[in-house]
mmCIF file of C-alpha atoms and ligand atoms in Angstrom:
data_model
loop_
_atom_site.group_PDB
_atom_site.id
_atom_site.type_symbol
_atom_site.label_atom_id
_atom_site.label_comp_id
_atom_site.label_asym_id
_atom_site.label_seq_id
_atom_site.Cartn_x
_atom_site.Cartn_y
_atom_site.Cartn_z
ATOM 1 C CA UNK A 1 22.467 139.023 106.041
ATOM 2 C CA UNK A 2 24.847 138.009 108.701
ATOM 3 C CA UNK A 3 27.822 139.527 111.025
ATOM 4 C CA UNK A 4 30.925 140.674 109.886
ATOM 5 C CA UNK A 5 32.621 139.185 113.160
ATOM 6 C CA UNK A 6 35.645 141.021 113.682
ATOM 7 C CA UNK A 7 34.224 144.696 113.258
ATOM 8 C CA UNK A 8 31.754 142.817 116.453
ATOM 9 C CA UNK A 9 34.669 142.625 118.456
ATOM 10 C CA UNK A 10 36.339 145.810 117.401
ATOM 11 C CA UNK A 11 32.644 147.793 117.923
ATOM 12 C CA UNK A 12 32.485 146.287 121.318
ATOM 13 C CA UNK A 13 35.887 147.272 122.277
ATOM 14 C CA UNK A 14 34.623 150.598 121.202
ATOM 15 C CA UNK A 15 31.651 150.587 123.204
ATOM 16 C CA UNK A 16 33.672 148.985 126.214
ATOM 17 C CA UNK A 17 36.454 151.455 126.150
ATOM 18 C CA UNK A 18 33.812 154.585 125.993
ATOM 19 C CA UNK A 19 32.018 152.992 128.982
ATOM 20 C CA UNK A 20 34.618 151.816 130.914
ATOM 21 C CA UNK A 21 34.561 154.350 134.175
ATOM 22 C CA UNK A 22 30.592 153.762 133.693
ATOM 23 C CA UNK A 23 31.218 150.064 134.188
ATOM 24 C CA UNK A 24 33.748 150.046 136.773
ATOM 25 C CA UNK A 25 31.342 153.206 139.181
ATOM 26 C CA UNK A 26 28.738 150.311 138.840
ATOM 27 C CA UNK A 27 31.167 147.572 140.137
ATOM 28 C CA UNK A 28 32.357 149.342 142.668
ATOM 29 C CA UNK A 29 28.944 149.853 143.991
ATOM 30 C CA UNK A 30 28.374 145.786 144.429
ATOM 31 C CA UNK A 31 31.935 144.371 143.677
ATOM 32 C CA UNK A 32 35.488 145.549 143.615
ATOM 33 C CA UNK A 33 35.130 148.645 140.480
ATOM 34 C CA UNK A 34 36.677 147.033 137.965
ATOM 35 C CA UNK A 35 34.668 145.676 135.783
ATOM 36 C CA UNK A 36 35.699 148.007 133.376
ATOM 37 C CA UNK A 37 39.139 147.799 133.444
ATOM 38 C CA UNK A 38 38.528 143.773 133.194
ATOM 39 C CA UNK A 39 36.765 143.892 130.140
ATOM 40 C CA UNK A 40 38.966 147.118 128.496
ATOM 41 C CA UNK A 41 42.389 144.712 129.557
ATOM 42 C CA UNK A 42 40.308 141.962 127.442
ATOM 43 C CA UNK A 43 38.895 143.536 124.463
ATOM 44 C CA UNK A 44 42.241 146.002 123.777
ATOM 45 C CA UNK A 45 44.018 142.691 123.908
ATOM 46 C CA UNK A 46 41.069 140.954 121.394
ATOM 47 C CA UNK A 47 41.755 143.743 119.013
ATOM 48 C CA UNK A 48 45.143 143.289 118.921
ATOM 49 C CA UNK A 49 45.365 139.608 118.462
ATOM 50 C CA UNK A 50 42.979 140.306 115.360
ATOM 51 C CA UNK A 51 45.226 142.437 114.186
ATOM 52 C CA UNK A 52 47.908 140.700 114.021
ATOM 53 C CA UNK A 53 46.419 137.599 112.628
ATOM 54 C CA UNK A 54 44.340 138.958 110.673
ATOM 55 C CA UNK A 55 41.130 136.674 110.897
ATOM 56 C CA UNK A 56 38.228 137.553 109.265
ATOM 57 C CA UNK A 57 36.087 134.574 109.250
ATOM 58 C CA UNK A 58 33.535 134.596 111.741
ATOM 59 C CA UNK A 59 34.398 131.246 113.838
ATOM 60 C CA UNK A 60 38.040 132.226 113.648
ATOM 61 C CA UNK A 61 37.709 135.538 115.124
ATOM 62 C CA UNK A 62 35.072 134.323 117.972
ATOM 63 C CA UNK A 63 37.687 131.333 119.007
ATOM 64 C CA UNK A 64 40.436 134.062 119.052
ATOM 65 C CA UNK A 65 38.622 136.593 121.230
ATOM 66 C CA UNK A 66 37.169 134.100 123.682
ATOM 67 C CA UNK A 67 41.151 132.714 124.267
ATOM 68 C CA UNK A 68 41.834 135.874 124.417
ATOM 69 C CA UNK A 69 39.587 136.997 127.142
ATOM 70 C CA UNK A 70 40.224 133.479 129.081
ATOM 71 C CA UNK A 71 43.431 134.512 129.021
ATOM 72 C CA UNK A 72 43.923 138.357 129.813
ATOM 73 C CA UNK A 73 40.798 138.653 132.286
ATOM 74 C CA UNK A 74 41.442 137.973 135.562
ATOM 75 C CA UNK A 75 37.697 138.510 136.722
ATOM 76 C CA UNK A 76 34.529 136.558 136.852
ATOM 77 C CA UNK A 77 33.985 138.134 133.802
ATOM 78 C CA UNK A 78 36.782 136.727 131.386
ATOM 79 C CA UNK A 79 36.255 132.809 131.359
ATOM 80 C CA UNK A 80 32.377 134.205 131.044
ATOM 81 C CA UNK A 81 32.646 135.850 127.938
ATOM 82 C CA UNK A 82 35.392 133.570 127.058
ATOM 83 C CA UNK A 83 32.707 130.735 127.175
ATOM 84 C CA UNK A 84 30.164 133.299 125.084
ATOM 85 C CA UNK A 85 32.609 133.826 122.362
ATOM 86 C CA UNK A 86 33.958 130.446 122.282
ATOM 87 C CA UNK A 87 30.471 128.507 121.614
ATOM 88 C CA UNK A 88 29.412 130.912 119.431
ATOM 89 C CA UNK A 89 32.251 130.258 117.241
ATOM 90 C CA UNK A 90 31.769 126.672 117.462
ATOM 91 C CA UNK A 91 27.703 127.177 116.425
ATOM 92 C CA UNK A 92 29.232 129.572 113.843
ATOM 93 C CA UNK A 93 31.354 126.762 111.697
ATOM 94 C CA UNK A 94 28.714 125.897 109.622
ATOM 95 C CA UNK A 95 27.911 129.629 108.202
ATOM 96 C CA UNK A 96 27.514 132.939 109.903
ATOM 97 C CA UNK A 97 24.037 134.181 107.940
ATOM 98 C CA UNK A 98 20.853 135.781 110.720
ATOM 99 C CA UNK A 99 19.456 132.309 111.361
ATOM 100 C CA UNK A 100 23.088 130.927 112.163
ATOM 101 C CA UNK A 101 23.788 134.058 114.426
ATOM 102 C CA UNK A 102 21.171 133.613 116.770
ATOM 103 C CA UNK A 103 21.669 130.028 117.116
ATOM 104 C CA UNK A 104 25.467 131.124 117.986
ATOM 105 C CA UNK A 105 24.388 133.562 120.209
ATOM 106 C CA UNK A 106 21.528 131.175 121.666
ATOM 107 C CA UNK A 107 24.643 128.484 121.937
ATOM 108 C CA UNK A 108 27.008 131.523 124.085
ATOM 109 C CA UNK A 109 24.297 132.625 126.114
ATOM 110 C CA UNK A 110 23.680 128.725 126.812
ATOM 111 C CA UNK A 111 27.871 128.752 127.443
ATOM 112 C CA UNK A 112 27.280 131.338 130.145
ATOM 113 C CA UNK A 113 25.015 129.361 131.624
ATOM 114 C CA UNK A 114 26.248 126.313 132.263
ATOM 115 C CA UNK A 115 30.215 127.771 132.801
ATOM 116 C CA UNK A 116 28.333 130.020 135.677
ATOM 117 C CA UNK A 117 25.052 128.631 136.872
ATOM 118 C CA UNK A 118 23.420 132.018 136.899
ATOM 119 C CA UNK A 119 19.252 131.913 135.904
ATOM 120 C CA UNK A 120 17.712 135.136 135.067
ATOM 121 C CA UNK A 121 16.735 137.068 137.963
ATOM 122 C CA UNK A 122 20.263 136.237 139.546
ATOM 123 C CA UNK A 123 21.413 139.847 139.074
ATOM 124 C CA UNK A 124 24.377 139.017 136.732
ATOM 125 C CA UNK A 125 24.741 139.580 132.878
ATOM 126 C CA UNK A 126 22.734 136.676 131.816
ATOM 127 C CA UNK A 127 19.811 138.864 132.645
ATOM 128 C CA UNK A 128 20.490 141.405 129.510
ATOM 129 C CA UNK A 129 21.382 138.225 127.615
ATOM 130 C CA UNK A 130 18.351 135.842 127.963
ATOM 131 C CA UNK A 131 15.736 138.920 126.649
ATOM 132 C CA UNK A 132 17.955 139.766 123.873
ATOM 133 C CA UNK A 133 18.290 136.462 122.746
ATOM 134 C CA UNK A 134 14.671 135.282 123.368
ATOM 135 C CA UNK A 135 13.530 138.639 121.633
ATOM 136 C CA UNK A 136 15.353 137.907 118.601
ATOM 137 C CA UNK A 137 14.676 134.555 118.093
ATOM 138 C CA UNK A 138 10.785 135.628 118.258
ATOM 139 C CA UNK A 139 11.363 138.632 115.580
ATOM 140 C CA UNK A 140 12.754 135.759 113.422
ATOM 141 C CA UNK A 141 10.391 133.611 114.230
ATOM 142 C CA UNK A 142 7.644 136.330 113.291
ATOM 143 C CA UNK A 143 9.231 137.137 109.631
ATOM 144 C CA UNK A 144 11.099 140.137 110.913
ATOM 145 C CA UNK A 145 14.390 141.222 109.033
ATOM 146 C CA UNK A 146 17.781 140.825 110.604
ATOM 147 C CA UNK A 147 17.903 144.573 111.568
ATOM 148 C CA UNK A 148 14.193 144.336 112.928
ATOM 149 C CA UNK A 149 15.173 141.408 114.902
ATOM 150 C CA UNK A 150 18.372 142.990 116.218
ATOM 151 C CA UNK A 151 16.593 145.944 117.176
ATOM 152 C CA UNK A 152 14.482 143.879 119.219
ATOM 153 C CA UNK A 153 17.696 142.134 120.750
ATOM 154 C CA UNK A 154 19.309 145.684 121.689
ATOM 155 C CA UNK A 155 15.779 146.998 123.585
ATOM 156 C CA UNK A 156 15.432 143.530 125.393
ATOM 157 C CA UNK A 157 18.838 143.489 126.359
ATOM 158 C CA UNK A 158 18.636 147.325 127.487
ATOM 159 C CA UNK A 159 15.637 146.442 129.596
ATOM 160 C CA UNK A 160 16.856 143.642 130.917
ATOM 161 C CA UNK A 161 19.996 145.341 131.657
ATOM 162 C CA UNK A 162 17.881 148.026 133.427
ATOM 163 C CA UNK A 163 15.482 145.257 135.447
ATOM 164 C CA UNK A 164 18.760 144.301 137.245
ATOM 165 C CA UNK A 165 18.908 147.414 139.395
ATOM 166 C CA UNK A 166 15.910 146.440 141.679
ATOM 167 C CA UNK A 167 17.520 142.536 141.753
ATOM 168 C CA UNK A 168 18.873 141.174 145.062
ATOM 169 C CA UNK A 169 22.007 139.570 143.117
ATOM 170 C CA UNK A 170 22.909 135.457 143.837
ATOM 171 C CA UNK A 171 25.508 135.008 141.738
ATOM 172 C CA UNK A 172 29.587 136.230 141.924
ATOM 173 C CA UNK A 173 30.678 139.180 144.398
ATOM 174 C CA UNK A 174 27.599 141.197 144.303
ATOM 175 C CA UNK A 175 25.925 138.164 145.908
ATOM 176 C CA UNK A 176 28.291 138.587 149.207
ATOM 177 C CA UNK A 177 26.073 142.041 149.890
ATOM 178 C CA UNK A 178 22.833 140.315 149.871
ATOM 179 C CA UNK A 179 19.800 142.931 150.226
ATOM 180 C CA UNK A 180 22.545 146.036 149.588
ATOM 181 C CA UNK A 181 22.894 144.425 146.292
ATOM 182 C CA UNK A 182 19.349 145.819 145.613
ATOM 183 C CA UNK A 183 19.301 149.366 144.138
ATOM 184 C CA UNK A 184 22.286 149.009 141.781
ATOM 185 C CA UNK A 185 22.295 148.174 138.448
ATOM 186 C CA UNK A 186 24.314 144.858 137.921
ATOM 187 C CA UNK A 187 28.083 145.896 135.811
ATOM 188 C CA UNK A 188 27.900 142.611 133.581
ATOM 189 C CA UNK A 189 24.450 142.866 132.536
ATOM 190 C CA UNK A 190 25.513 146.851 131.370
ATOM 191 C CA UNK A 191 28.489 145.251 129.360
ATOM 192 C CA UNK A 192 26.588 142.331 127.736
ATOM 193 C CA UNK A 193 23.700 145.511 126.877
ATOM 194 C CA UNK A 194 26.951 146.451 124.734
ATOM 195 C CA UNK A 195 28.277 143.181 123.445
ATOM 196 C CA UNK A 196 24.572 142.998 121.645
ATOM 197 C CA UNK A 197 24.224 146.859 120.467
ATOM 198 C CA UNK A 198 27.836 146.228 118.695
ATOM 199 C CA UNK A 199 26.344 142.674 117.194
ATOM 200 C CA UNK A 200 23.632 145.082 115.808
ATOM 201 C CA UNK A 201 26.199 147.124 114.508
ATOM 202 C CA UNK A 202 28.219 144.936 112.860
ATOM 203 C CA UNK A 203 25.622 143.441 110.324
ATOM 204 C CA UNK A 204 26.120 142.846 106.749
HETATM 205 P P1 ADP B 1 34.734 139.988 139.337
HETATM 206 O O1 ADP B 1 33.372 139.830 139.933
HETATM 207 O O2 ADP B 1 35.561 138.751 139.449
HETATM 208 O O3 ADP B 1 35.424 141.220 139.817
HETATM 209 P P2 ADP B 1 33.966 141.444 136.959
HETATM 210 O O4 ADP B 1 33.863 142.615 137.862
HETATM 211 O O5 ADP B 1 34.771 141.640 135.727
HETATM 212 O O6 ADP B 1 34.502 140.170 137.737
HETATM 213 O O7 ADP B 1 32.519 140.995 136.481
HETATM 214 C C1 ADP B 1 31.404 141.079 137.320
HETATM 215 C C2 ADP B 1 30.146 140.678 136.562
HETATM 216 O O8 ADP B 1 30.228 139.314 136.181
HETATM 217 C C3 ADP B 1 28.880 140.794 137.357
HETATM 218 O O9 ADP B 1 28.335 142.095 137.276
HETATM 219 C C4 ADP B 1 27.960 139.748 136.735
HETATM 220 O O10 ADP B 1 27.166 140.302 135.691
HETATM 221 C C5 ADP B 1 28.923 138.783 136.115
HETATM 222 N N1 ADP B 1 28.909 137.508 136.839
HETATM 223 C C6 ADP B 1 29.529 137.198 137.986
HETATM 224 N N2 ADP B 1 29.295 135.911 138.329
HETATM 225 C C7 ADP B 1 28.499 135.402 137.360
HETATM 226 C C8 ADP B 1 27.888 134.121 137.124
HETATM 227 N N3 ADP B 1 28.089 133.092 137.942
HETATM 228 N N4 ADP B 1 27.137 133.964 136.004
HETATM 229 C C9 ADP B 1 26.951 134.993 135.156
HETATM 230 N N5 ADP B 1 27.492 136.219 135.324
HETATM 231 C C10 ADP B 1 28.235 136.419 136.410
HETATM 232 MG MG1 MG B 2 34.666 143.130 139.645
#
């Protein structure tokens, strides 16, 4: 089994574009609401720019979106996910099967990290993506099938999206607030909760 990339990025655009008032009412809490409108600008632009090329295979379409998203975000967010999606298409050169897709998503969540210096407990969407990529490597690890170990992704990354409300945040905008950051559930961690229930999705 692996991912069938570009339905990834078109179920996340989905997902994004359903949630989008969602994300930006929770940036506008702790940042400047628009979150959503950052990350619908991005992934309406992804979608188009694998439409018109065309690419199916799964580095292609990763390296696409994250130039893509560098390029049309203007928010913390874009270079962020940019980073995700660009060393996960890098990781996924050699093959795109489960044990190669959560070493990409190990290598994007490891991209996030270093391009923003967030650690979990920072408040910021590296807290939904730590758990969901810990929680699959450990299905794996335990002889669970791609699905089981996906399944396992989406819950970790839902509770770790959910953990963020009673965060003080340290990282990007949310961090100028200090203790009013606490009490609000952190936008990025609610859209990288998505970017992993449309990874689910899009297995084959
Ligand atoms: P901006 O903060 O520039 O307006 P967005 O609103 O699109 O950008 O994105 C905000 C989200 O980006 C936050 O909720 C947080 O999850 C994430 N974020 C901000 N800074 C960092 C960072 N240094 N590392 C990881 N994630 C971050
Ligand atoms: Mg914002």
């Amino acid at each position: 089994m692996g991912i069938d990339a570009a339905s990834w990025v078109r179920t996340f655009a989905a997902l994004i574009e359903e949630n989008a008032e969602q994300l930006t009412a929770l940036d506008a809490a702790i940042g400047d609401a628009d979150h959503g409108d950052n990350m619908r600008r991005g992934m309406t632009a992804a979608v188009a720019a694998l439409e018109e090329s065309g690419a199916s295979d799964p580095a292609q379409v990763c390296k696409q979106t994250a130039m893509v998203l560098i390029r049309s975000i203007g928010g913390a967010s874009g270079p962020l996910y940019g980073t995700f999606f660009l060393r996960c298409a890098s990781a996924l050169e050699s093959g795109s099967d489960t044990a190669e897709l959560a070493k990409a998503l190990r290598a994007g969540l490891d991209g996030v990290v270093a391009r923003g210096k967030a650690e979990p407990g920072d408040k910021t969407m590296v807290d939904a993506l730590t758990p969901a990529v810990d929680a699959l490597d450990t299905a794996l690890a335990e002889g669970g099938s791609a699905a089981e170990a996906f399944d396992a992704a989406v819950r970790a990354a839902e509770q770790g999206r959910d953990a963020t409300t009673a965060l003080l945040a340290r990282k990007g905008r949310a961090s100028y607030l200090g203790e009013r950051s606490v009490g609000h559930q952190d936008p990025g961690a609610t859209s990288a909760a998505l970017l992993i229930r449309a990874a689910r999705e899009a297995l084959r």
